[in-house]
Coordinates of C-alpha atoms and ligand atoms in Angstrom, one line a residue:
X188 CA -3.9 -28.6 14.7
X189 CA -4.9 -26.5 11.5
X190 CA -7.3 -24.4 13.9
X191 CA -4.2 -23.6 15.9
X192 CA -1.8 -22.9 12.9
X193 CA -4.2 -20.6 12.0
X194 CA -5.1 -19.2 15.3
X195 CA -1.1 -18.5 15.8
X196 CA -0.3 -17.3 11.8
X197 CA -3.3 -14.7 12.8
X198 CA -1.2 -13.5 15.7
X199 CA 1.9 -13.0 13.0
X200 CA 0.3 -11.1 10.8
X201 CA -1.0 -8.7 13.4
X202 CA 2.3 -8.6 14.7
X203 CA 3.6 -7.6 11.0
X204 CA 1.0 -4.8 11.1
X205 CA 3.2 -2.7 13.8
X206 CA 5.8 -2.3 11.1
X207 CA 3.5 -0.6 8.7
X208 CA 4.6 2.7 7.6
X209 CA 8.2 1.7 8.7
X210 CA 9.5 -1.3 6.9
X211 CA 9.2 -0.6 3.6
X212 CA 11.2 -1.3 1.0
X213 CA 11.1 -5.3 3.3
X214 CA 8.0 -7.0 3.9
X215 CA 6.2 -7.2 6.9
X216 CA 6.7 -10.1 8.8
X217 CA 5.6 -11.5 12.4
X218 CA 6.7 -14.2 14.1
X219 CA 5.4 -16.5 17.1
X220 CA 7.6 -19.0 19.1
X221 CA 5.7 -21.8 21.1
X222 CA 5.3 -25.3 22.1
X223 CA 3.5 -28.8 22.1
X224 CA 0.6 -27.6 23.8
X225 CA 0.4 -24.3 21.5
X226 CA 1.5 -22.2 24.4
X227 CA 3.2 -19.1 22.8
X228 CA 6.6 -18.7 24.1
X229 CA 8.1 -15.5 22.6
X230 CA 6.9 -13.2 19.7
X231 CA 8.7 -10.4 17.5
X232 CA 8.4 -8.5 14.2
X233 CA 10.5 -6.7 12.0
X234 CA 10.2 -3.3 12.7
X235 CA 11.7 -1.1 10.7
X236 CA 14.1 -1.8 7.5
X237 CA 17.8 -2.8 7.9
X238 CA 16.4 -3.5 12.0
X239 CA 16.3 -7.3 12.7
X240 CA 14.0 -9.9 11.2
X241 CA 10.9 -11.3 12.7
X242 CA 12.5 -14.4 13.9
X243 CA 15.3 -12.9 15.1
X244 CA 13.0 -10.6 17.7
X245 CA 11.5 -13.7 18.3
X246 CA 14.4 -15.5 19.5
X247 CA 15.7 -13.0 21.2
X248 CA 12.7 -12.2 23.3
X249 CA 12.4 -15.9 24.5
X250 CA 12.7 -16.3 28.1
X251 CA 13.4 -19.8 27.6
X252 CA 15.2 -22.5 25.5
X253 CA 14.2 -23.1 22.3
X254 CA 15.0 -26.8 21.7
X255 CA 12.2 -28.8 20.6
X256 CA 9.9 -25.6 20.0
X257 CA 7.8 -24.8 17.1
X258 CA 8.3 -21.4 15.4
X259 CA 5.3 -19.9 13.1
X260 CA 6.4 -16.8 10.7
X261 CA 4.0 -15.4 7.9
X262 CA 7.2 -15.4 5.6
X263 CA 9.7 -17.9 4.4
X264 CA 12.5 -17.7 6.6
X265 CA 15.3 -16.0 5.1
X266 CA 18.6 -17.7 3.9
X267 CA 20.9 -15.0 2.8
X268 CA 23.5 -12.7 4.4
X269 CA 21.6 -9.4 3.9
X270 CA 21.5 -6.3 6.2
X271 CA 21.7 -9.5 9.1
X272 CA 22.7 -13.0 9.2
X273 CA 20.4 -15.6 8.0
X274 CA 17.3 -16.5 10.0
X275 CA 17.3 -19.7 8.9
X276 CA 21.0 -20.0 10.4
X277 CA 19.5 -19.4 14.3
X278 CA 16.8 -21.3 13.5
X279 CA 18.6 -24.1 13.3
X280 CA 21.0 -23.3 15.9
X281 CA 18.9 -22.9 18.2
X282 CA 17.4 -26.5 17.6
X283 CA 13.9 -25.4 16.6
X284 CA 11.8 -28.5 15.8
X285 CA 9.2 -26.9 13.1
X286 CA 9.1 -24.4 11.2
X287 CA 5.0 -23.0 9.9
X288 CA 5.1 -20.7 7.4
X289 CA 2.3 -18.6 5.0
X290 CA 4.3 -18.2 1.8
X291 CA 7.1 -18.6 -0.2
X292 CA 9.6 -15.1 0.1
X293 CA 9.5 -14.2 -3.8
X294 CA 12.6 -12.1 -3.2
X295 CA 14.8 -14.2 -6.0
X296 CA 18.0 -14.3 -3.0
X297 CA 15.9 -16.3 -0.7
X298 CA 13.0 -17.7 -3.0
X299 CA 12.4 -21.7 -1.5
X300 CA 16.3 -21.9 -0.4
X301 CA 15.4 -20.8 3.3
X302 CA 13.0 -23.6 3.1
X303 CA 15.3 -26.1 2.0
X304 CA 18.0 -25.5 4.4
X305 CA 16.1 -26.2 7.3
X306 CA 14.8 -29.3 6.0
X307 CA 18.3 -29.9 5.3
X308 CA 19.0 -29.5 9.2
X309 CA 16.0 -32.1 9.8
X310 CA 13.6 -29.5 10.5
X311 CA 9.6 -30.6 9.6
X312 CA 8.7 -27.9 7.9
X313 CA 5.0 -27.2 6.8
X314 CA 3.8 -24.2 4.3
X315 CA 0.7 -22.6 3.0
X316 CA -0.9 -21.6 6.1
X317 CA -3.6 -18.8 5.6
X318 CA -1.4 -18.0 2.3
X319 CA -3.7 -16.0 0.6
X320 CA -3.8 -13.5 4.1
X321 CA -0.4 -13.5 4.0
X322 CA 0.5 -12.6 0.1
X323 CA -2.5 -10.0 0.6
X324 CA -0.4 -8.5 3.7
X325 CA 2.5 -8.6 2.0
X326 CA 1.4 -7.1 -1.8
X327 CA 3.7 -3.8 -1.7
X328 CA 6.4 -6.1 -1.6
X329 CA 5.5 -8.9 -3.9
X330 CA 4.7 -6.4 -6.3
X331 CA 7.7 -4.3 -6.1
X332 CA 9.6 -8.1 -6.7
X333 CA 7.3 -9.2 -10.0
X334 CA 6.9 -5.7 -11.3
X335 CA 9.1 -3.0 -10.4
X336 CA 6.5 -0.5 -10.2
X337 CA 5.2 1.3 -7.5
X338 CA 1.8 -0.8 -6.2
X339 CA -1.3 1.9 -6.8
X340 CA -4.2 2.5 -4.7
X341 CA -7.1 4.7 -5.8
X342 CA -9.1 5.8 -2.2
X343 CA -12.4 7.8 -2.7
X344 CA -15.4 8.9 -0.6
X345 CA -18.5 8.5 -2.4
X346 CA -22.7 8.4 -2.0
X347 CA -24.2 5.4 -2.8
X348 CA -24.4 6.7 -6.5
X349 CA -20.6 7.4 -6.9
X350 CA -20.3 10.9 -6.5
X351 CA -17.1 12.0 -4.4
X352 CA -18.8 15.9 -4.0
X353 CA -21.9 18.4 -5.0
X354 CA -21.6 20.8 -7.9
X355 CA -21.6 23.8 -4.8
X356 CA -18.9 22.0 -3.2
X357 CA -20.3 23.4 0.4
X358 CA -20.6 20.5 2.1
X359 CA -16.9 19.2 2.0
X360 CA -17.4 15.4 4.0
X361 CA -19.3 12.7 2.3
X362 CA -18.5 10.1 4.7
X363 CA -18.5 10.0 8.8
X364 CA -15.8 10.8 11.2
X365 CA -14.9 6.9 11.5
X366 CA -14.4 7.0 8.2
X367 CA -12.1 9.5 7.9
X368 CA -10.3 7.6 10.9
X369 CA -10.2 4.8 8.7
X370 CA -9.1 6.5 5.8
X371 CA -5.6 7.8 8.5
X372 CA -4.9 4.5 9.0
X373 CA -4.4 3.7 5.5
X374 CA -2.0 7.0 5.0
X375 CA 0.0 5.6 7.1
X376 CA 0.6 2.2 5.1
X377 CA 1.4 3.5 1.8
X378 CA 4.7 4.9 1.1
X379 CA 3.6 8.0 -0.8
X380 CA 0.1 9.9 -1.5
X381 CA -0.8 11.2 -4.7
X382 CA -3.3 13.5 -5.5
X383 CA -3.7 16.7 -7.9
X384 CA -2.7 20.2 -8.1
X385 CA -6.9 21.0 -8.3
X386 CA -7.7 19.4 -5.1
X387 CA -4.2 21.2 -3.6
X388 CA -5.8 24.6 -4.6
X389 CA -9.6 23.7 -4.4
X390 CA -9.2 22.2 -0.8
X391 CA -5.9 22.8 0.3
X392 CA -4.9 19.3 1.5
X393 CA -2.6 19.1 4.8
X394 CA -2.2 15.2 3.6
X395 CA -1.0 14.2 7.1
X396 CA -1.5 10.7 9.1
X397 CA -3.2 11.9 12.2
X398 CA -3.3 8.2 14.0
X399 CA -0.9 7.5 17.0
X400 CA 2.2 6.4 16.5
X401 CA 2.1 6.9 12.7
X402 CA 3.8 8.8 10.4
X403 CA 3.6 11.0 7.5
X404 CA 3.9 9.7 3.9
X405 CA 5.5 11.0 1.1
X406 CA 3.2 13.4 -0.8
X407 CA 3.0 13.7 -5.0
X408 CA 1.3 16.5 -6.6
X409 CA 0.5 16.3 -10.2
X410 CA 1.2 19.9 -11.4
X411 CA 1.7 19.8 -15.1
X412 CA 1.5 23.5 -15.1
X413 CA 2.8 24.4 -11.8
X414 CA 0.0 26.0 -10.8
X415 CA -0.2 25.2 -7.1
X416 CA 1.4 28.1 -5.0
X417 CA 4.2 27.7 -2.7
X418 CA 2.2 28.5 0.4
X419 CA -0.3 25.7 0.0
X420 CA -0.5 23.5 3.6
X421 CA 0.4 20.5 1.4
X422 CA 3.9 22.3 0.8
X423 CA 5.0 23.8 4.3
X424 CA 3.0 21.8 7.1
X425 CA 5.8 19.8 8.8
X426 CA 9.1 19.0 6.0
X427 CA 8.0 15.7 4.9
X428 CA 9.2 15.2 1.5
X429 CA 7.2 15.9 -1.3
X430 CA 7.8 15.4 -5.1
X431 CA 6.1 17.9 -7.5
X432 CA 5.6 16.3 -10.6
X433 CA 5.8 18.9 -13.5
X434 CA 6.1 19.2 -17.0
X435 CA 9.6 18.9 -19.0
X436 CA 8.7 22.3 -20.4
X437 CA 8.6 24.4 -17.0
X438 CA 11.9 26.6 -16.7
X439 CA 14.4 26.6 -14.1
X440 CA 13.0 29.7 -12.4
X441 CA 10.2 28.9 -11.7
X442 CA 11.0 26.2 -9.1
X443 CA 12.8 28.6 -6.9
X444 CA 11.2 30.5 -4.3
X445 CA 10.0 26.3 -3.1
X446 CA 10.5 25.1 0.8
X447 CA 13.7 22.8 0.8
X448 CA 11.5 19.5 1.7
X449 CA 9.8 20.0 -2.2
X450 CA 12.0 17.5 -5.2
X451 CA 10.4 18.9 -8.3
X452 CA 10.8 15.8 -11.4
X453 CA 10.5 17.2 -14.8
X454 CA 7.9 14.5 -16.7
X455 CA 7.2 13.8 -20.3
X456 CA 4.0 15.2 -21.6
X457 CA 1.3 13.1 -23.2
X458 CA -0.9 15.5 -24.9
X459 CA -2.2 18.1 -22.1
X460 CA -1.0 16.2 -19.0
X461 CA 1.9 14.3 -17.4
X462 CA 2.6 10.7 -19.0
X463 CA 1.6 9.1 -15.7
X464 CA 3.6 5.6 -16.8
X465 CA 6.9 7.2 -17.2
X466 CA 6.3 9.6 -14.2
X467 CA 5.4 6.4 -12.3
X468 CA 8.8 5.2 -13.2
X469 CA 10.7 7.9 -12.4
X470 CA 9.1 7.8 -8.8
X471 CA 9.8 4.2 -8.2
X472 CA 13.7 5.1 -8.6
X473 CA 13.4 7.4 -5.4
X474 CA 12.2 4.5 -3.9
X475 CA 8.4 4.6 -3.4
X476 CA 7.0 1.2 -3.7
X477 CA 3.0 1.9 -3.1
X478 CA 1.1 4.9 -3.7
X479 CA -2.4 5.9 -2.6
X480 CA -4.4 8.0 -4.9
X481 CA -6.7 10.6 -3.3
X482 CA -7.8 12.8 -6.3
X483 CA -10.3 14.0 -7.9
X484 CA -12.1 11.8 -10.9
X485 CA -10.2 13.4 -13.4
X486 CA -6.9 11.8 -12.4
X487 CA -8.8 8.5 -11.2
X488 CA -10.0 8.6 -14.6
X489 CA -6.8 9.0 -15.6
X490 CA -4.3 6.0 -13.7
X491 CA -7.5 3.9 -14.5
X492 CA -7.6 4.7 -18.1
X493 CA -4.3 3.9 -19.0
X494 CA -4.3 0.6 -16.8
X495 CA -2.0 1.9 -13.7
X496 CA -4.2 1.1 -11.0
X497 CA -4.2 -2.4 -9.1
X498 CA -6.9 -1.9 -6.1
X499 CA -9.7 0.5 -5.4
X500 CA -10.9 1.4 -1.9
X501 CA -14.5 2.8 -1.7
X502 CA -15.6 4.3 1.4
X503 CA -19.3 4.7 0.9
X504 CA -21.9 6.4 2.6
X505 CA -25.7 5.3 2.6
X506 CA -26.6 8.9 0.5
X507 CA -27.9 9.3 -2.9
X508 CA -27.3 13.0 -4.9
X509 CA -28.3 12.0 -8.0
X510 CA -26.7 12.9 -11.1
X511 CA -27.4 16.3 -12.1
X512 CA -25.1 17.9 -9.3
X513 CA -23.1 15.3 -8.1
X514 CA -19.6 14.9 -9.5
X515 CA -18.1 11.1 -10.1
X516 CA -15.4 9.8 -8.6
X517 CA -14.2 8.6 -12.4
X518 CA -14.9 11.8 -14.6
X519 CA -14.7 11.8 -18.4
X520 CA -14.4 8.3 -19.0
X521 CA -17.2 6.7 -20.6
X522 CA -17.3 2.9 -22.1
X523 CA -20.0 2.6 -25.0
X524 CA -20.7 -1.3 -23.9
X525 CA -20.5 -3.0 -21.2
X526 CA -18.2 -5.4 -22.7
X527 CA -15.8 -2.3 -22.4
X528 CA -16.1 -1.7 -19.1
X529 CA -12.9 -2.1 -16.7
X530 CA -13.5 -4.9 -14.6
X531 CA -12.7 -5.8 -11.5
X532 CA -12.9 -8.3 -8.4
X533 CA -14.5 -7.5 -5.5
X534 CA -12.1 -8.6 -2.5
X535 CA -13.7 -7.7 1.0
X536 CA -16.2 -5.6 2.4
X537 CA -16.4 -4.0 5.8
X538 CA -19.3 -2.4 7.5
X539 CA -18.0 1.1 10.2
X540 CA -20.1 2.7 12.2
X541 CA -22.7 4.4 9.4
X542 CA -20.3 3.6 6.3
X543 CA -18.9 0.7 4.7
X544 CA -15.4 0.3 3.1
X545 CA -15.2 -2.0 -0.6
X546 CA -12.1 -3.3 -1.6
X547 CA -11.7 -4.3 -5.2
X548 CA -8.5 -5.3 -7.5
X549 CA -8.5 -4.3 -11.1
X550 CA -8.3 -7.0 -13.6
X551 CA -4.7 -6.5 -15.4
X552 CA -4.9 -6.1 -19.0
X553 CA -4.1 -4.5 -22.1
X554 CA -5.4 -1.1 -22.7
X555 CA -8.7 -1.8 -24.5
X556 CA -9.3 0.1 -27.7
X557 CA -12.8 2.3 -27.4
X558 CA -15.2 1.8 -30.1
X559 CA -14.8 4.7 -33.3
X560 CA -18.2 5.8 -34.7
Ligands
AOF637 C1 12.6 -8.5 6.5 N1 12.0 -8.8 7.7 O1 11.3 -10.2 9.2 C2 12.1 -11.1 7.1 C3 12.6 -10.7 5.8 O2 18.1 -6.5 3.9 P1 17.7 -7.5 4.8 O3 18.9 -8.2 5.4 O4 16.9 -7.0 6.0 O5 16.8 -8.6 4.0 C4 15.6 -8.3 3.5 C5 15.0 -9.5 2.9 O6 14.9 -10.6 3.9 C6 13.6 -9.3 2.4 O7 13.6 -8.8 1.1 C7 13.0 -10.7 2.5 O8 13.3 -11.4 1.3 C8 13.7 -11.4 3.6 N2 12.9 -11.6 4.9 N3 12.8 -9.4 5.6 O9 12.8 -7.4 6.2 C9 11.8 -10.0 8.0 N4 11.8 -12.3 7.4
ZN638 ZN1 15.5 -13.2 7.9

C-alpha cells in the first residue's frame, strides 16, 4: 500500500511540474483520483494562479462517479473561500472515501483546517506521504509563507576547480549543450533572473527560456551606476519586464531614453554597491517570490556574503584551469579558517550527458564576523 501511495504521490508531483513558471504566487499542486485496486481514475493540476485547484481538475476530468474513491494530492486540501470554493467542500460532496496527502498547506487560512474538515465528514485521511519531495517542490511557496522574501538561487557553470571563465574570456561555454538545456529549464521555474550590469555589457545576456511551452522570467539588473546601455539584448529582446536596480543617487534624466517594459527602483547604497537586503525587499513588493542568480562571482560573493542566498546549483564540467587564469565563481571573499567558512548541505546530485548538476542549501545564520589582524 505504501509502494502505491508513493507510486501515485510521484504521479502528483509530476503533474504539479506543468504549472511551473505559471502558478506562482500558489503552489504547485497535482492531484490523482482512483480506486481499490489503484487504478487511476482522473488526474488534474493547478495550472495557472486564480485558475482552479488540483482537485478541482481532478474532479472534473472524472469520467466516472466518485463515491467510494480515493483521492491523492501533494498538498493539504484547501478549506477556504479564496479565488474558488473550497476543495475540501467537493471533496466531500462528492463522497470521496480517502484523502492522501504530502504535507500540511502552511498558508495560515488553510494551515490543518482542510484536514480536519474532511475528517469531520468521516473521511480517512492519511498524511506525510513522500513529504520531504513535496515541501522540496513546493519551497517558493513555503518560503514566501515563513519569510516574506523572495527564495534565492545562485546558478553557475564551473570546471572541476570552481572557475566560471578564463582570464582571456575566449572561450565563452564551460559546460555542454545539455547543460545549458538544463540550465533553460530552470529559467523557466523562477519568477525573476538576476544577474549584473558586467555580465549585461561583458556578454550581453538575451536572458530568455528557450524550452517549449515555457516562458520568459522577469529579469533584474544590478546597475548601481547605470552603466548598462539602453540597447543591450537584455533590454529590448521581446518586452518582458525587467527591473533595473539603481542607486538612490541617479537623477531623473537619466532614466529616460529606456524601452517601456524597463521599472527602474531607486536602492539604498551600502558603501560602493546596492544594499542587496533592502533591494531584495523592495522586489518582493512587485511580487517576485524566487529569484535565480546568474552572475558573475563578484555579486555571488556578494548575496552569499551578507547571508541572502538559500540554494546553490553547480553545473560542473569534468575540466580543470587551474588557478592562475581561471576566475571563481565566488570572487573576493576569503575566510581565514575553516571554521569561517559558509556551510552548507549537499541535497542531490545528478549526472547529464558529460556534466553533472550539485544542489546544495546554505546553512541559515547570522552573518559571521571575519577575523581582525
Ligand atoms: C492552489 N492550487 O491546487 C491548491 C491550493 O487564491 P486561491 O483561491 O487560488 O487559493 C490559493 C491557496 O489555496 C494557496 O495559497 C494554498 O494555500 C491553497 N491550495 N492552491 O493555488 C491548488 N490546492
Ligand atoms: Zn483548493
Amino acid at each position: 500500500m505504501k509502494n502505491q501511495y508513493e507510486r501515485l504521490m510521484r504521479r502528483c508531483l509530476n503533474l504539479a511540474k506543468k504549472g511551473e513558471g505559471k502558478v506562482s504566487p500558489n503552489p504547485l499542486v497535482g492531484c490523482v483520483i482512483f480506486d481499490d485496486d489503484y487504478r487511476i481514475i482522473s488526474e488534474g493540476y493547478h495550472i495557472g494562479c486564480g485558475k482552479n485547484h488540483a482537485e478541482r481538475e481532478a474532479i472534473l476530468n472524472a469520467k466516472e462517479d466518485l463515491k467510494g474513491k480515493s483521492l491523492i494530492v501533494n498538498l493539504e486540501p484547501c478549506s477556504h473561500y479564496g479565488k474558488t470554493p473550497p476543495c475540501a467542500d467537493l471533496i466531500i460532496e462528492k463522497g470521496i472515501k480517502r484523502v492522501i496527502t504530502g504535507m500540511i498547506d502552511p498558508n495560515p487560512v488553510v494551515k490543518g483546517k482542510g484536514i480536519k474538515k474532511l475528517k469531520a465528514a468521516g473521511i480517512e485521511v492519511i498524511t506525510g506521504v513522500l513529504e520531504d519531495e513535496c515541501l522540496e517542490l513546493n519551497k517558493f511557496f513555503i518560503n514566501d509563507i515563513k519569510n516574506k522574501r523572495p527564495y534565492i538561487t545562485i546558478k553557475t557553470a564551473t570546471t572541476l576547480d570552481g572557475k566560471i571563465a578564463a582570464k582571456t574570456y575566449k572561450s565563452k561555454w564551460i559546460t555542454d549543450e545539455t547543460s545549458r538545456k538544463e540550465a533553460h529549464k530552470l529559467r523557466n521555474r523562477y519568477d525573476a533572473i538576476l544577474t549584473s550590469s558586467s555580465t549585461v555589457i561583458k556578454d550581453n545576456p538575451s536572458l530568455t527560456c528557450r524550452i517549449k511551452n515555457g516562458r520568459n522570467p522577469i529579469r533584474i539588473i544590478v546597475d548601481t551606476n547605470l552603466n548598462t546601455p539602453s540597447y543591450s539584448n537584455v533590454y529590448n529582446k521581446d518586452g518582458t519586464k525587467v527591473i533595473v536596480l539603481i542607486s538612490e543617487n541617479i537623477k531623473d534624466e537619466r532614466i529616460i531614453n529606456y524601452p517601456e517594459n524597463i521599472q527602474f527602483i531607486k536602492c539604498r547604497i551600502k558603501g560602493n554597491h546596492i544594499d542587496l537586503k533592502s533591494a531584495l525587499e523592495k522586489i518582493y513588493n512587485t511580487g517576485i517570490k524566487s529569484i535565480l542568480i546568474e552572475a558573475g562571482g563578484k555579486l555571488n560573493k556578494a548575496f552569499i556574503e551578507e547571508n541572502l542566498a538559500d540554494n546553490l546549483i553547480q553545473f560542473i564540467a569534468p575540466k580543470i584551469l587551474g588557478d592562475k587564469n581561471g576566475i571563481n565563481f565566488v570572487y573576493g571573499y576569503n575566510r581565514n579558517e575553516i571554521s569561517e567558512c559558509n556551510n552548507l548541505i549537499f541535497r542531490s546530485t545528478k549526472k547529464l550527458k558529460n556534466d553533472i548538476i550539485l544542489v546544495s542549501d546554505f546553512v541559515k545564520h547570522e552573518k559571521q564576523p571575519l577575523k581582525r589582524y
